[in-house]
Short mmCIF file of C-alpha atoms and ligand atoms in Angstrom, two decimals:
data_model
loop_
_atom_site.label_atom_id
_atom_site.label_comp_id
_atom_site.label_asym_id
_atom_site.label_seq_id
_atom_site.Cartn_x
_atom_site.Cartn_y
_atom_site.Cartn_z
CA MET A 1 -9.18 -89.19 -180.74
CA LYS A 2 -9.64 -92.40 -182.34
CA PRO A 3 -11.04 -94.37 -179.81
CA GLN A 4 -8.57 -97.52 -180.08
CA HIS A 5 -11.18 -100.33 -177.77
CA LEU A 6 -14.90 -98.56 -177.03
CA ALA A 7 -18.23 -100.22 -174.83
CA LEU A 8 -21.52 -99.68 -175.14
CA LEU A 9 -24.83 -100.79 -173.33
CA THR A 10 -28.21 -100.52 -173.75
CA SER A 11 -30.30 -98.78 -170.91
CA GLY A 12 -33.75 -98.09 -169.71
CA GLY A 13 -36.88 -99.37 -171.53
CA ASP A 14 -35.48 -101.58 -173.81
CA ALA A 15 -36.66 -100.45 -177.61
CA PRO A 16 -37.15 -102.56 -180.70
CA GLY A 17 -34.56 -101.43 -182.61
CA MET A 18 -32.09 -101.71 -180.44
CA ASN A 19 -30.36 -105.17 -181.64
CA ALA A 20 -29.80 -102.73 -185.32
CA ALA A 21 -28.29 -100.60 -183.11
CA ILE A 22 -25.78 -102.49 -181.48
CA ARG A 23 -24.98 -104.43 -184.52
CA ALA A 24 -23.88 -100.92 -186.24
CA VAL A 25 -22.02 -100.25 -183.50
CA VAL A 26 -20.17 -103.78 -183.40
CA ARG A 27 -19.61 -103.47 -187.72
CA THR A 28 -18.88 -100.34 -187.36
CA ALA A 29 -15.62 -99.90 -185.50
CA HIS A 30 -14.54 -103.33 -186.73
CA PHE A 31 -14.56 -101.48 -190.18
CA HIS A 32 -12.32 -98.45 -188.57
CA GLY A 33 -9.91 -100.83 -186.58
CA ILE A 34 -11.29 -99.85 -183.27
CA LYS A 35 -12.50 -102.80 -180.34
CA ALA A 36 -15.43 -103.70 -179.15
CA ILE A 37 -16.84 -104.73 -175.56
CA GLY A 38 -21.00 -105.61 -175.22
CA VAL A 39 -21.62 -104.07 -171.24
CA MET A 40 -24.24 -106.63 -169.90
CA ASP A 41 -27.47 -105.27 -167.79
CA GLY A 42 -27.47 -101.36 -168.61
CA TYR A 43 -24.68 -99.12 -166.17
CA ASN A 44 -25.69 -102.10 -163.56
CA GLY A 45 -22.97 -104.31 -165.72
CA LEU A 46 -21.08 -101.22 -165.97
CA VAL A 47 -20.54 -101.09 -161.84
CA LYS A 48 -20.91 -104.69 -161.70
CA GLY A 49 -17.56 -104.86 -164.70
CA SER A 50 -20.35 -107.71 -166.91
CA PHE A 51 -18.54 -106.90 -170.71
CA ILE A 52 -18.08 -109.15 -173.83
CA GLU A 53 -15.96 -108.54 -175.86
CA LEU A 54 -18.35 -107.90 -179.60
CA GLY A 55 -16.56 -108.50 -183.19
CA PRO A 56 -19.10 -107.83 -186.27
CA ARG A 57 -20.04 -111.98 -186.40
CA ASP A 58 -21.56 -111.85 -182.82
CA VAL A 59 -23.70 -109.54 -183.87
CA LYS A 60 -25.88 -111.97 -186.57
CA ASN A 61 -29.07 -112.85 -187.25
CA ILE A 62 -29.85 -109.05 -184.65
CA VAL A 63 -30.87 -106.70 -187.07
CA GLN A 64 -34.75 -108.24 -186.84
CA ARG A 65 -35.08 -109.44 -183.12
CA GLY A 66 -36.86 -107.03 -181.51
CA GLY A 67 -35.27 -106.83 -177.47
CA THR A 68 -31.97 -106.30 -176.71
CA MET A 69 -29.31 -108.90 -176.84
CA LEU A 70 -27.51 -106.72 -173.89
CA ARG A 71 -29.90 -106.67 -171.71
CA SER A 72 -30.86 -103.28 -169.57
CA ALA A 73 -32.07 -102.51 -166.30
CA ARG A 74 -33.15 -99.39 -164.83
CA SER A 75 -29.90 -99.50 -162.54
CA GLU A 76 -29.97 -98.08 -158.45
CA ALA A 77 -26.15 -98.78 -157.91
CA PHE A 78 -25.60 -95.98 -161.37
CA ARG A 79 -27.67 -93.79 -159.06
CA THR A 80 -25.38 -92.78 -156.61
CA PRO A 81 -21.82 -91.53 -156.74
CA GLU A 82 -20.16 -94.35 -155.66
CA GLY A 83 -21.99 -97.10 -158.31
CA ARG A 84 -20.52 -94.05 -161.15
CA ALA A 85 -17.46 -94.19 -159.59
CA THR A 86 -16.92 -98.31 -159.35
CA ALA A 87 -18.16 -97.78 -163.28
CA ALA A 88 -15.45 -95.62 -164.47
CA LYS A 89 -12.71 -97.10 -163.01
CA ASN A 90 -14.01 -100.65 -164.00
CA LEU A 91 -14.13 -99.14 -168.27
CA ARG A 92 -10.25 -97.90 -167.23
CA ASP A 93 -8.91 -101.01 -165.81
CA ALA A 94 -10.62 -102.74 -169.21
CA GLY A 95 -8.95 -100.46 -171.27
CA ILE A 96 -11.88 -98.48 -172.72
CA ASP A 97 -11.35 -95.44 -174.29
CA ALA A 98 -15.43 -94.00 -174.87
CA LEU A 99 -18.61 -95.59 -174.09
CA ILE A 100 -21.81 -95.37 -176.14
CA CYS A 101 -25.28 -95.26 -174.36
CA ILE A 102 -28.57 -96.54 -176.26
CA GLY A 103 -31.29 -95.27 -174.35
CA GLY A 104 -33.61 -92.33 -173.98
CA GLY A 105 -33.44 -89.47 -171.22
CA GLY A 106 -32.52 -91.76 -167.97
CA THR A 107 -29.80 -92.84 -169.69
CA GLN A 108 -28.52 -90.10 -171.55
CA THR A 109 -28.46 -88.26 -167.82
CA GLY A 110 -25.96 -91.64 -166.17
CA ALA A 111 -23.90 -90.67 -169.69
CA HIS A 112 -23.66 -86.84 -169.20
CA GLN A 113 -22.88 -87.41 -165.49
CA LEU A 114 -20.10 -89.86 -165.94
CA ALA A 115 -18.96 -87.79 -168.76
CA ILE A 116 -18.54 -85.00 -166.55
CA GLU A 117 -17.57 -86.64 -162.53
CA HIS A 118 -15.20 -88.55 -164.65
CA ASP A 119 -13.92 -87.84 -167.44
CA ILE A 120 -14.95 -90.28 -169.56
CA ARG A 121 -16.23 -90.21 -173.84
CA VAL A 122 -19.11 -91.45 -174.19
CA MET A 123 -21.67 -90.96 -177.30
CA GLY A 124 -25.80 -90.83 -176.22
CA VAL A 125 -27.94 -92.89 -179.02
CA ALA A 126 -31.93 -91.59 -178.78
CA SER A 127 -33.78 -94.32 -178.17
CA THR A 128 -36.70 -95.15 -176.30
CA ILE A 129 -40.63 -95.84 -177.40
CA ASP A 130 -41.89 -92.95 -176.23
CA ASN A 131 -40.59 -90.75 -178.77
CA ASP A 132 -39.02 -87.77 -175.53
CA LEU A 133 -35.50 -87.25 -176.35
CA GLY A 134 -34.99 -83.82 -177.63
CA ALA A 135 -32.15 -84.52 -179.51
CA SER A 136 -34.04 -86.44 -182.85
CA ASP A 137 -37.32 -85.69 -184.33
CA ARG A 138 -37.70 -89.74 -183.71
CA THR A 139 -36.31 -91.83 -181.54
CA ILE A 140 -35.38 -95.52 -182.14
CA GLY A 141 -38.61 -97.69 -181.01
CA PHE A 142 -41.26 -95.12 -181.73
CA ASP A 143 -41.49 -96.56 -185.08
CA THR A 144 -41.89 -99.91 -184.08
CA ALA A 145 -44.49 -99.29 -180.85
CA CYS A 146 -46.72 -97.15 -182.62
CA ASN A 147 -47.29 -100.15 -185.55
CA THR A 148 -47.51 -102.60 -183.06
CA ALA A 149 -50.15 -100.05 -180.81
CA LEU A 150 -52.17 -99.29 -184.09
CA GLU A 151 -52.22 -102.65 -185.62
CA ALA A 152 -54.24 -103.68 -181.40
CA ILE A 153 -56.74 -100.64 -182.12
CA ASP A 154 -57.59 -101.50 -185.25
CA ARG A 155 -59.07 -104.59 -184.61
CA LEU A 156 -60.46 -103.73 -181.19
CA ARG A 157 -61.74 -101.11 -183.20
CA ASP A 158 -62.74 -104.06 -185.57
CA THR A 159 -65.12 -105.65 -182.76
CA ALA A 160 -66.28 -101.86 -181.06
CA SER A 161 -68.41 -101.09 -183.56
CA SER A 162 -69.66 -104.92 -183.93
CA HIS A 163 -70.61 -104.54 -180.20
CA GLY A 164 -71.77 -100.04 -180.62
CA ARG A 165 -69.12 -99.98 -177.42
CA ILE A 166 -66.62 -97.29 -176.55
CA PHE A 167 -63.34 -99.05 -175.79
CA PHE A 168 -60.48 -96.98 -173.90
CA VAL A 169 -57.40 -97.82 -175.07
CA GLU A 170 -54.28 -96.87 -172.90
CA VAL A 171 -51.45 -96.88 -174.72
CA MET A 172 -47.75 -96.36 -172.65
CA GLY A 173 -46.58 -93.06 -172.09
CA ARG A 174 -45.51 -91.71 -168.43
CA ASP A 175 -44.82 -87.97 -169.22
CA THR A 176 -45.44 -87.86 -173.16
CA GLY A 177 -48.41 -88.78 -175.81
CA PHE A 178 -46.61 -89.82 -178.34
CA ILE A 179 -47.16 -93.10 -179.48
CA ALA A 180 -51.61 -92.45 -177.87
CA MET A 181 -51.33 -88.95 -180.44
CA HIS A 182 -49.86 -90.97 -183.25
CA THR A 183 -51.89 -94.25 -183.19
CA GLY A 184 -54.96 -92.29 -182.20
CA ILE A 185 -55.02 -90.06 -185.17
CA ALA A 186 -54.42 -92.69 -188.01
CA ALA A 187 -56.60 -95.54 -186.13
CA GLY A 188 -59.25 -92.22 -186.94
CA ALA A 189 -59.59 -92.29 -182.69
CA GLU A 190 -62.51 -90.31 -181.78
CA TYR A 191 -60.03 -88.35 -179.14
CA VAL A 192 -57.15 -88.96 -177.24
CA MET A 193 -56.43 -87.66 -173.62
CA ILE A 194 -52.70 -87.28 -173.09
CA PRO A 195 -49.45 -86.91 -170.16
CA GLU A 196 -48.54 -83.09 -171.67
CA ARG A 197 -52.97 -81.35 -172.43
CA ARG A 198 -55.31 -81.06 -169.32
CA GLU A 199 -59.15 -82.42 -171.24
CA SER A 200 -61.81 -81.86 -169.22
CA VAL A 201 -63.53 -84.73 -168.36
CA ASP A 202 -66.90 -83.44 -169.83
CA GLU A 203 -66.01 -82.30 -173.28
CA LEU A 204 -64.87 -86.29 -173.17
CA VAL A 205 -67.98 -86.84 -173.09
CA LYS A 206 -69.63 -84.80 -175.05
CA VAL A 207 -68.03 -86.08 -177.60
CA LEU A 208 -68.51 -90.16 -176.72
CA GLU A 209 -72.53 -88.77 -176.57
CA ASN A 210 -72.35 -87.07 -180.30
CA ARG A 211 -70.48 -89.71 -181.81
CA SER A 212 -71.55 -92.60 -180.88
CA SER A 213 -75.56 -92.02 -181.48
CA GLU A 214 -74.03 -91.01 -184.37
CA LYS A 215 -71.71 -93.33 -185.24
CA GLY A 216 -72.72 -97.12 -183.17
CA SER A 217 -69.03 -97.16 -181.79
CA SER A 218 -65.52 -94.57 -180.20
CA VAL A 219 -62.09 -95.02 -179.29
CA VAL A 220 -60.73 -93.59 -176.96
CA VAL A 221 -56.66 -93.77 -177.32
CA VAL A 222 -55.48 -92.29 -173.72
CA ALA A 223 -51.75 -92.41 -173.16
CA GLU A 224 -50.88 -93.95 -169.46
CA GLY A 225 -49.64 -91.01 -168.24
CA ASP A 226 -52.64 -88.41 -168.66
CA GLN A 227 -52.96 -86.51 -166.59
CA GLU A 228 -57.19 -88.04 -165.33
CA GLY A 229 -54.65 -91.86 -164.23
CA GLY A 230 -54.25 -93.67 -167.34
CA ALA A 231 -57.69 -95.22 -169.04
CA PHE A 232 -59.41 -97.13 -166.31
CA LYS A 233 -60.22 -94.07 -164.29
CA LEU A 234 -61.43 -91.93 -166.70
CA ALA A 235 -63.55 -95.07 -168.12
CA GLU A 236 -64.45 -94.90 -164.63
CA GLN A 237 -65.53 -90.86 -164.49
CA VAL A 238 -67.52 -91.32 -168.21
CA LYS A 239 -69.75 -94.40 -167.03
CA ALA A 240 -70.23 -92.25 -163.60
CA CYS A 241 -71.53 -89.83 -166.19
CA CYS A 242 -73.46 -91.99 -168.56
CA PRO A 243 -74.35 -95.01 -167.26
CA GLN A 244 -76.30 -96.23 -171.13
CA PHE A 245 -72.72 -96.30 -172.56
CA ASP A 246 -70.73 -100.07 -172.88
CA ILE A 247 -67.85 -99.38 -172.24
CA ARG A 248 -64.99 -101.55 -172.52
CA VAL A 249 -60.89 -100.75 -170.93
CA SER A 250 -57.60 -102.61 -173.33
CA VAL A 251 -54.05 -101.78 -170.74
CA LEU A 252 -51.60 -102.37 -174.11
CA GLY A 253 -48.45 -102.19 -172.00
CA HIS A 254 -44.96 -103.86 -172.86
CA LEU A 255 -46.27 -105.44 -176.13
CA GLN A 256 -45.67 -102.47 -177.29
CA ARG A 257 -42.09 -102.76 -176.10
CA GLY A 258 -41.52 -106.16 -178.44
CA GLY A 259 -41.34 -107.19 -182.30
CA ASN A 260 -39.58 -107.11 -185.11
CA PRO A 261 -38.54 -103.90 -185.80
CA THR A 262 -39.82 -101.54 -188.31
CA VAL A 263 -38.50 -100.46 -191.75
CA ALA A 264 -37.33 -96.81 -190.50
CA ASP A 265 -36.81 -97.86 -187.02
CA ARG A 266 -33.94 -100.47 -188.59
CA LEU A 267 -32.57 -97.86 -190.80
CA LEU A 268 -32.86 -95.45 -187.90
CA ALA A 269 -30.89 -97.81 -186.29
CA ALA A 270 -28.32 -98.06 -188.76
CA ARG A 271 -27.94 -94.26 -189.17
CA LEU A 272 -27.54 -93.32 -185.53
CA GLY A 273 -25.63 -95.88 -184.46
CA ALA A 274 -22.41 -96.10 -186.86
CA GLY A 275 -23.07 -92.09 -186.19
CA ALA A 276 -22.62 -92.78 -182.92
CA VAL A 277 -19.16 -94.30 -183.68
CA GLU A 278 -18.26 -92.52 -186.35
CA GLY A 279 -18.90 -89.32 -183.95
CA LEU A 280 -15.75 -90.59 -181.84
CA ILE A 281 -13.25 -90.21 -184.41
CA ALA A 282 -14.20 -87.38 -185.52
CA GLY A 283 -13.35 -86.14 -181.83
CA LYS A 284 -16.82 -85.31 -180.75
CA SER A 285 -17.63 -86.24 -177.05
CA ASN A 286 -20.90 -86.21 -174.34
CA CYS A 287 -23.24 -85.65 -177.08
CA VAL A 288 -26.24 -87.67 -178.52
CA VAL A 289 -26.69 -88.63 -182.05
CA GLY A 290 -30.12 -87.88 -182.90
CA VAL A 291 -31.65 -87.11 -187.45
CA VAL A 292 -32.81 -83.65 -187.23
CA LYS A 293 -34.81 -82.25 -189.91
CA GLY A 294 -33.42 -85.01 -192.11
CA ASP A 295 -29.60 -85.05 -191.18
CA LEU A 296 -27.93 -86.02 -188.51
CA THR A 297 -26.92 -84.04 -185.63
CA TYR A 298 -24.98 -84.70 -181.99
CA THR A 299 -26.43 -82.35 -179.28
CA PRO A 300 -24.23 -81.91 -176.14
CA HIS A 301 -25.18 -84.32 -173.69
CA ALA A 302 -26.03 -80.64 -171.51
CA GLU A 303 -28.36 -79.34 -173.86
CA ALA A 304 -30.19 -82.69 -174.51
CA ILE A 305 -31.19 -84.27 -171.36
CA LEU A 306 -32.87 -79.99 -170.95
CA MET A 307 -35.23 -79.75 -173.95
CA LYS A 308 -38.29 -80.58 -173.78
CA LYS A 309 -39.66 -82.47 -176.77
CA ALA A 310 -43.46 -81.03 -177.97
CA ILE A 311 -45.75 -82.92 -179.97
CA GLU A 312 -46.17 -82.15 -183.36
CA PRO A 313 -48.57 -78.42 -182.55
CA ASP A 314 -50.82 -79.96 -186.31
CA LEU A 315 -51.65 -82.25 -184.86
CA TYR A 316 -53.71 -81.62 -182.04
CA ARG A 317 -56.19 -79.40 -184.63
CA LEU A 318 -56.56 -82.61 -187.04
CA LEU A 319 -57.36 -84.77 -184.39
CA PRO A 320 -61.08 -83.33 -184.12
CA MET A 321 -61.97 -82.02 -187.35
CA LEU A 322 -60.95 -86.12 -188.84
CA ALA A 323 -62.74 -87.04 -186.17
CA VAL A 324 -66.29 -86.55 -186.88
O1 LIG B 1 -39.73 -96.86 -172.23
C1 LIG B 1 -40.57 -96.64 -171.87
C2 LIG B 1 -42.05 -97.05 -171.16
O2 LIG B 1 -42.08 -98.03 -172.15
C3 LIG B 1 -42.83 -96.09 -171.42
O3 LIG B 1 -43.45 -95.93 -172.28
C4 LIG B 1 -43.33 -96.53 -169.50
O4 LIG B 1 -44.29 -96.19 -168.79
C5 LIG B 1 -42.64 -97.87 -168.78
O5 LIG B 1 -40.74 -97.51 -169.74
C6 LIG B 1 -42.59 -98.72 -168.14
O6 LIG B 1 -41.64 -99.11 -167.53
P1 LIG B 1 -40.75 -100.54 -167.28
O7 LIG B 1 -40.36 -101.37 -167.94
O8 LIG B 1 -39.97 -100.19 -165.92
O9 LIG B 1 -42.11 -101.22 -166.52
#
């Protein structure tokens, strides 16, 4: 059951801590006498056969670095059956008997397709700043992205209060509001807009009217995928109702994806990277390794890619209660 020769890749949006996960995979493989190969540029590299050998020294000095030394991509070629067939052939020709895929939902869907169509042993590692993979309570990169966004929001609060302004701050999260909700509460935001819940703009205006007269400034954290279409659109709607508001918009964008990973993300990456290799050794495959309620878990890919992860329900209640 123990693989002799494994390959690993990072795919989809990069996330701080991916390098720490690569390091953990390569060094755990080395510890167990397994050869490791890095695939460049995500699934594109699998289709092209861009492989590099990785020994324990090849992953030195990366644990602290954001991004991914293997680079990443959202591969069109791999979305086609022909692309996946070529990828499987390239793996077999290189003598690789297991593949570790570090990434979010799209990455895990691709891994699952490769496993069922071509009988490749795959293991997913839950990594996306969006935290929207149900197979792990936290995904690698989420904590760092939240801390980066929080630092920016704190700074915006300084200038918002100096000028008595309302700031609409857009954070990442195309389909989910984890970053928005977590940073919103941590930053003491007056309001949070997320894709999971349609808020009425009238309600938001009411809150802002109350808060702005009492407090002088307000911060609204908006997930990029919120149902009103993002921070600029929302700000326009509010300005149309309340021309007296002094409004500014700040879109944090990709700066949330970079930077040195936090302790929490490095630790998670170490556990999941090592867990991926040791899971394969134990005979597991076609699953996603994660941490659920503190324990290492292996969720079958078929389940993991369908799981809908909900934001902690108590946070919805906390926000208005604390933002008075
Ligand atoms: O990786 C997830 C994510 O950062 C989303 O929050 C965001 O919508 C998307 O990736 C941006 O993707 P890209 O880097 O391709 O513009």
